[in-house]
Tab-separated table of C-alpha atoms in Angstrom:
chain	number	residue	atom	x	y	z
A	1	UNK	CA	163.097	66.185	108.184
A	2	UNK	CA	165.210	67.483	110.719
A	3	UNK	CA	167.421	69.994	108.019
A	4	UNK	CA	164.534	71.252	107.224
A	5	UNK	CA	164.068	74.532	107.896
A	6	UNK	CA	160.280	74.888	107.400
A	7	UNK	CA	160.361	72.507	110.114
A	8	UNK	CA	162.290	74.108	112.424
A	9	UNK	CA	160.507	77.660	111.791
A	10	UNK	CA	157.348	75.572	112.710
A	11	UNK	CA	158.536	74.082	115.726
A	12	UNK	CA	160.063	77.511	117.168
A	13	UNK	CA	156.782	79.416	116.413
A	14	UNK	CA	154.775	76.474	118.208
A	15	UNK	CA	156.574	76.670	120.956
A	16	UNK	CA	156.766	80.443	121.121
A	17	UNK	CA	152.793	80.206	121.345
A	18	UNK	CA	152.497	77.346	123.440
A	19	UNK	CA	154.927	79.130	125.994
A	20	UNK	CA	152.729	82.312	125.568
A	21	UNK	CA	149.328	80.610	126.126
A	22	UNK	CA	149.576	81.560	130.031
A	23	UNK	CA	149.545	85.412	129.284
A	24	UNK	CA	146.798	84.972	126.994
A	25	UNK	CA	144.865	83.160	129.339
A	26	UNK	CA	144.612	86.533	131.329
A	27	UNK	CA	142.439	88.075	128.671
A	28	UNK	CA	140.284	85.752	129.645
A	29	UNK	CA	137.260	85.945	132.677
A	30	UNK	CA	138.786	83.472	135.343
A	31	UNK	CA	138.573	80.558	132.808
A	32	UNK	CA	142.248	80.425	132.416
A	33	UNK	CA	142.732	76.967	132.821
A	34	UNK	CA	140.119	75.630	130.446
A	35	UNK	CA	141.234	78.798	128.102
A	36	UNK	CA	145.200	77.310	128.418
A	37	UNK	CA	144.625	73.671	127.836
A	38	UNK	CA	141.657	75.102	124.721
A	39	UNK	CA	145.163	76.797	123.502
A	40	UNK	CA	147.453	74.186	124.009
A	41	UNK	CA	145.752	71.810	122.415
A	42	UNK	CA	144.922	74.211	119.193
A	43	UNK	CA	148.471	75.125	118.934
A	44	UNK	CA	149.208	71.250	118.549
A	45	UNK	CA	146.634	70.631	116.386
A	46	UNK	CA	147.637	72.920	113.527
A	47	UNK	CA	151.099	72.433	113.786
A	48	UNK	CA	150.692	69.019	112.942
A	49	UNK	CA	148.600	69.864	110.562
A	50	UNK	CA	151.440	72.002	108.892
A	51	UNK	CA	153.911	69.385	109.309
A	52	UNK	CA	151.741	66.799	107.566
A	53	UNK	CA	150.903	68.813	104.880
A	54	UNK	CA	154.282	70.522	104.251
A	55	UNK	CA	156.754	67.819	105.162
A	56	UNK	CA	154.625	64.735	105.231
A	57	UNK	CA	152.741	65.026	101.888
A	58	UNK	CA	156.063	66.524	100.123
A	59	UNK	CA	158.638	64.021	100.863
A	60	UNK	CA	158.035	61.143	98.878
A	61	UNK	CA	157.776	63.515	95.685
A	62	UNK	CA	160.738	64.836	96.378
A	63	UNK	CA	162.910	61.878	96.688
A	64	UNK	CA	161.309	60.734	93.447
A	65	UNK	CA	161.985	64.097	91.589
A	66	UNK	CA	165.048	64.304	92.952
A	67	UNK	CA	165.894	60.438	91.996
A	68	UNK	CA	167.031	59.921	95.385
A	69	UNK	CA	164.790	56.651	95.397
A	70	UNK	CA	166.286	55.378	91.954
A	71	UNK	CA	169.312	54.148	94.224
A	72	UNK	CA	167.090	52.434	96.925
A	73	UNK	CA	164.549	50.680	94.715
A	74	UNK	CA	167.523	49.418	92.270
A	75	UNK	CA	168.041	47.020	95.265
A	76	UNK	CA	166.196	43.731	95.571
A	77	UNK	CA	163.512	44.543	98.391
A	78	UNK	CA	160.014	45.426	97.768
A	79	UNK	CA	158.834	48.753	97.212
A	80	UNK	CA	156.113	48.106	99.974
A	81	UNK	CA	158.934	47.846	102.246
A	82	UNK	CA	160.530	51.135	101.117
A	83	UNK	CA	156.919	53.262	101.503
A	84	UNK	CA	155.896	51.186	104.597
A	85	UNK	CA	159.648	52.621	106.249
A	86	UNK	CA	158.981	55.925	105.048
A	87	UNK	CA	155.412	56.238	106.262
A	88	UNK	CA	156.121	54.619	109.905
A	89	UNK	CA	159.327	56.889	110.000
A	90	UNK	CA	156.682	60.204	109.902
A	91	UNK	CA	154.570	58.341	112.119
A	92	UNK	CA	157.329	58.080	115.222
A	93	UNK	CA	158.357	61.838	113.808
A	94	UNK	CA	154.975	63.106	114.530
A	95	UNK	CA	154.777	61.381	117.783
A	96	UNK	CA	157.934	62.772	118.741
A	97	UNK	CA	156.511	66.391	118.244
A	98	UNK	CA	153.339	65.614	119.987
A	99	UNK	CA	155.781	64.541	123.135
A	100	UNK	CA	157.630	67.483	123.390
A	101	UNK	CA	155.273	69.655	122.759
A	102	UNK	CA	152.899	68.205	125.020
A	103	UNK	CA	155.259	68.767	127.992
A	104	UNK	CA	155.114	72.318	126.758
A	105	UNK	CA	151.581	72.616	126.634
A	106	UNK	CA	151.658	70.904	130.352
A	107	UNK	CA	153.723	73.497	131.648
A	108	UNK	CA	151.717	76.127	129.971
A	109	UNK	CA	148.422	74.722	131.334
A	110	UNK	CA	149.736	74.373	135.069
A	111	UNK	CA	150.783	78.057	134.623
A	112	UNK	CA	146.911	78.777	133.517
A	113	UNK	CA	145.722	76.764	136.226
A	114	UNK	CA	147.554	77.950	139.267
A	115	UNK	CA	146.736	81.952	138.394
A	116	UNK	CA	143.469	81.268	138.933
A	117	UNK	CA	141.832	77.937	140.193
A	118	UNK	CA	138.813	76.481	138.577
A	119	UNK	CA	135.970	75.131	140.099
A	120	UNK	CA	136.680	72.369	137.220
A	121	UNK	CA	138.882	69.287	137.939
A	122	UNK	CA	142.123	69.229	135.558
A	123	UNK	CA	141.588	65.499	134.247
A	124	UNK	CA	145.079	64.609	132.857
A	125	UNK	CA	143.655	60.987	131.410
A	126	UNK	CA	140.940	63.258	129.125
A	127	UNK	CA	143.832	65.897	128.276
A	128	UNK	CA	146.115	62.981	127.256
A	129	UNK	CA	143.749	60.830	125.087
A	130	UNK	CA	142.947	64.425	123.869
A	131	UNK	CA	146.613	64.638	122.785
A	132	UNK	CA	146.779	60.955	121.653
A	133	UNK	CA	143.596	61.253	119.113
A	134	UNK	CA	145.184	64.341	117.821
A	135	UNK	CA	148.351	62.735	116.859
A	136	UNK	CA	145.850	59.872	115.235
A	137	UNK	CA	144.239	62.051	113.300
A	138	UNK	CA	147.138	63.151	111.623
A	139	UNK	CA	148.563	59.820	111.196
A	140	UNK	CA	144.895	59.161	109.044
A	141	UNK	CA	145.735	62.659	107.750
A	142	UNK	CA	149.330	61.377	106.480
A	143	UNK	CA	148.002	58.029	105.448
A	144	UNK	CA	146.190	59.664	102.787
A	145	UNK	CA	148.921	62.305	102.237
A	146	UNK	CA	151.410	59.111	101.761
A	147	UNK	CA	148.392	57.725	99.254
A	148	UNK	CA	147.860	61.089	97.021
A	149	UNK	CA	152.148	61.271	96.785
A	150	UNK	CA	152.371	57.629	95.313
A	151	UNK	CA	150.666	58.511	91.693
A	152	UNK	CA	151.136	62.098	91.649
A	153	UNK	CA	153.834	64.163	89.906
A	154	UNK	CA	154.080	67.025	91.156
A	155	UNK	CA	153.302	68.134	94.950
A	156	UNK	CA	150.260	69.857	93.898
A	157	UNK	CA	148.147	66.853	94.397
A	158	UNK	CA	149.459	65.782	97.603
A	159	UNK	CA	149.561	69.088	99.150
A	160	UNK	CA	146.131	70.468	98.433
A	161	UNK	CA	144.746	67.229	97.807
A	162	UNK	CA	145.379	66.798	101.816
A	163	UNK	CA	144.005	70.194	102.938
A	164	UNK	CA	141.190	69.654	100.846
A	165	UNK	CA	140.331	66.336	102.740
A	166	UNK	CA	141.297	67.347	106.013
A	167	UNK	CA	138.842	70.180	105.825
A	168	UNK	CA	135.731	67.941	103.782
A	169	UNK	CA	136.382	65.212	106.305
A	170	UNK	CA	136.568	67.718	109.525
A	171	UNK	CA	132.680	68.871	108.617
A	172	UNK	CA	131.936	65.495	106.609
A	173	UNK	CA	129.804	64.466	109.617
A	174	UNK	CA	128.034	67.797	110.693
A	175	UNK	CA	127.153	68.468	107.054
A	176	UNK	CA	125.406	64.911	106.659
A	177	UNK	CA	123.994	65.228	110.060
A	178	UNK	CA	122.249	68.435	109.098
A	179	UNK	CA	120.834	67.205	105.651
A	180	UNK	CA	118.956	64.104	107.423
A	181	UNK	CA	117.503	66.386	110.171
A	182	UNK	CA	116.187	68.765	107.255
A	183	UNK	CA	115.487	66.305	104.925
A	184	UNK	CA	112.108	68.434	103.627
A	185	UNK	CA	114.898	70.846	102.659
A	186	UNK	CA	117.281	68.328	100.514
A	187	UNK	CA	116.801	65.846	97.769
A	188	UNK	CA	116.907	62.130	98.714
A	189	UNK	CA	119.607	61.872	95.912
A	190	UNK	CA	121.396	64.344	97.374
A	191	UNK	CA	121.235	63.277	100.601
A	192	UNK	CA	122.121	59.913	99.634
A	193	UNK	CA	125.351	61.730	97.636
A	194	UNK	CA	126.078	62.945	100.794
A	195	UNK	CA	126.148	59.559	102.211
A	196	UNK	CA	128.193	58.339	99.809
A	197	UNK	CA	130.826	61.033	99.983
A	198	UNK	CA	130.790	60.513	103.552
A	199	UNK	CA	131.493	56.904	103.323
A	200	UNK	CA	134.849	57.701	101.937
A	201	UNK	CA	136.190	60.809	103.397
A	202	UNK	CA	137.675	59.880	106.816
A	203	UNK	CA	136.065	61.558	109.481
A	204	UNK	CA	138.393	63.652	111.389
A	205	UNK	CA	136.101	64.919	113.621
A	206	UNK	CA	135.327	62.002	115.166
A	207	UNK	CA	138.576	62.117	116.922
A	208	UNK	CA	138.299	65.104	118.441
A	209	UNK	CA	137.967	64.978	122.270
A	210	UNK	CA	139.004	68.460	123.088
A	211	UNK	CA	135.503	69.218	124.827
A	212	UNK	CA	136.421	66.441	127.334
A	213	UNK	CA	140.018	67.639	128.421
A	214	UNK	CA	138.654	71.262	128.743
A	215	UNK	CA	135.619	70.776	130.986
A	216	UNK	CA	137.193	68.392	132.827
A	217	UNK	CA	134.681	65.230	131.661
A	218	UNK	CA	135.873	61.507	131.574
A	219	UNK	CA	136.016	60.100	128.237
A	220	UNK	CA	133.633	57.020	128.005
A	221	UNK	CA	136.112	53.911	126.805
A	222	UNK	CA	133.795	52.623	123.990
A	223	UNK	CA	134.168	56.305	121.948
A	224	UNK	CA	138.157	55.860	122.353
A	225	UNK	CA	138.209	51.751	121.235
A	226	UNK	CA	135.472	52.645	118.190
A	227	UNK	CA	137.587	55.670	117.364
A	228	UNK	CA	140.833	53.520	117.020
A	229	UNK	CA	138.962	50.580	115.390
A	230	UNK	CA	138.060	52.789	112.496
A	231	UNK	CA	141.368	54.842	112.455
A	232	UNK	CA	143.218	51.744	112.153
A	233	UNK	CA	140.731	49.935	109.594
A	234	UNK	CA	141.052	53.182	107.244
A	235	UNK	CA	144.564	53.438	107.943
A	236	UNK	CA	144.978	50.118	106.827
A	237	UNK	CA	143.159	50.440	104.055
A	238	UNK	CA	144.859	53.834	102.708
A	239	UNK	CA	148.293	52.310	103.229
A	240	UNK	CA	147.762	48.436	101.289
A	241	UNK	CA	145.935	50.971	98.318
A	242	UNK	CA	149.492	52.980	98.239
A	243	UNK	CA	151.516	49.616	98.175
A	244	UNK	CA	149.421	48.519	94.897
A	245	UNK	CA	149.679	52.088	93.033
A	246	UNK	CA	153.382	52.537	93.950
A	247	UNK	CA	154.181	48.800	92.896
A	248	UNK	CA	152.682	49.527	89.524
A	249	UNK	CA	154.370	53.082	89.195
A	250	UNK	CA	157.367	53.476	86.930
A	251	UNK	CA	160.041	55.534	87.904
C-alpha cells in the first residue's frame, strides 16, 4: 500500500484540497466555518472512497494473480487467518488516513472559523463522530470489497461491484422511503422488491452525520450505538461469508 503510487497521488491531492478549503470558504456568504468543516469532511469522504475501491478492492486479486499468496497459504495456517490479517491490515490503514487527514481538515476548519465567526458553536464531539462514522462506512464499504475479491477473477467484479453498492446502498433508504409514502404510485410487489433489495444492501447513509458537525447539533447517543450495532452485525456477517468462499476457492 504504501509503494503505491495511486496512493500517494491520492493522498497529495487530498491534502492539497483539504489545505485549500480555507480560500474556498471565502466564496462563500459568512458561512465559512460550516462551508470548511462541509469541505473537510467531503474531501475525506471520497478519498476513502478511492482508496477502498482502488487499493482495497484490488489487493487481494492481485496477490492471487500474481501468486504472491501461493507461498503464504502453502503453510499450515488457515486461510481465514490469512484474509482476516489482510482485511484488519486495511482497516488500521484507513484509520491511519482518516487521522492525518483529520488534523488537516482541523487546521483547515479553524482557519474557516477564525475569518469569520459564526453565530454557530463549533461542536468538536459531532465533527469527530462525523469523522469516525465516515471511516465506518468504509470499513462496511471494504468488507464487501474484501467479499466480491474472494470469488472473483479478475478486478472487474470487485472494483465496480463496490461502486455499484456504495452508490445503491447510499440512496437504498431514500428510494424505499419514497415508494411507501407514494405507494398509490408503485406496485405492492414492487415495493416489497424494494424491501427486499434493501434488506441486503448496507445502508451507507445511515452513517452519515455530517448535518450534525456542520450546524453545530449534538448527536443523540442511541443513533451512534444503533449505527455501530448494525455496522458491526453486517460487518460480521460480510467477513465469516468471505472466510467460507475463500476456504472453498482453489488457487
Amino acid at each position: 500500500m504504501w509503494r503505491d503510487r495511486v496512493f500517494w497521488a491520492l493522498s497529495g491531492a487530498a491534502l492539497v484540497l483539504l489545505l485549500c478549503a480555507p480560500v474556498v470558504t471565502l466564496f462563500s456568504m459568512r458561512e465559512l466555518q460550516e462551508v470548511g468543516i462541509s469541505l473537510s469532511l467531503s474531501c475525506l469522504s471520497f478519498f476513502l472512497l478511492l482508496v477502498t475501491v482502488f487499493l482495497g478492492s484490488t489487493s487481494l486479486w492481485r496477490d492471487i494473480d500474481r501468486r504472491f499468496v501461493v507461498p503464504i497459504l502453502t503453510q499450515p495456517i488457515p486461510r481465514s487467518r490469512y484474509l482476516l490479517g489482510k482485511f484488519l491490515a486495511f482497516a488500521i490503514f484507513l484509520g491511519f488516513v482518516t487521522f492525518v487527514l483529520g488534523l488537516a481538515a482541523i487546521v483547515s476548519v479553524l482557519i474557516a472559523s477564525q475569518q469569520y465567526p459564526s453565530d454557530r458553536p463549533l461542536v468538536w464531539s459531532s465533527l469527530f463522530w462525523a469523522w469516525f462514522m465516515t471511516w465506518f462506512r468504509y470499513l462496511l464499504l471494504l468488507s464487501v470489497a474484501l467479499f466480491f475479491s474472494v470469488f472473483s477473477t479478475s478486478f472487474f467484479l470487485p472494483v465496480f461491484g463496490t461502486i455499484g453498492v456504495y452508490l445503491s446502498g447510499s440512496v437504498s433508504y431514500q428510494v424505499l422511503e419514497y415508494a411507501q409514502r407514494n405507494h398509490e404510485e408503485f406496485s405492492s410487489a414492487f415495493v416489497f422488491l424494494l424491501k427486499v433489495i434493501y434488506c441486503f444492501l448496507p445502508n451507507l447513509s445511515a452513517f452519515d452525520f455530517n448535518v450534525y458537525a456542520i450546524y453545530g447539533l449534538a448527536i443523540p447517543i442511541k443513533d451512534i450505538v444503533l449505527c455501530l450495532v448494525y455496522g458491526v452485525c453486517y460487518l460480521l456477517v460480510l467477513v465469516f461469508l468471505s472466510f467460507r468462499f475463500f476456504a472453498r476457492r482453489e488457487i
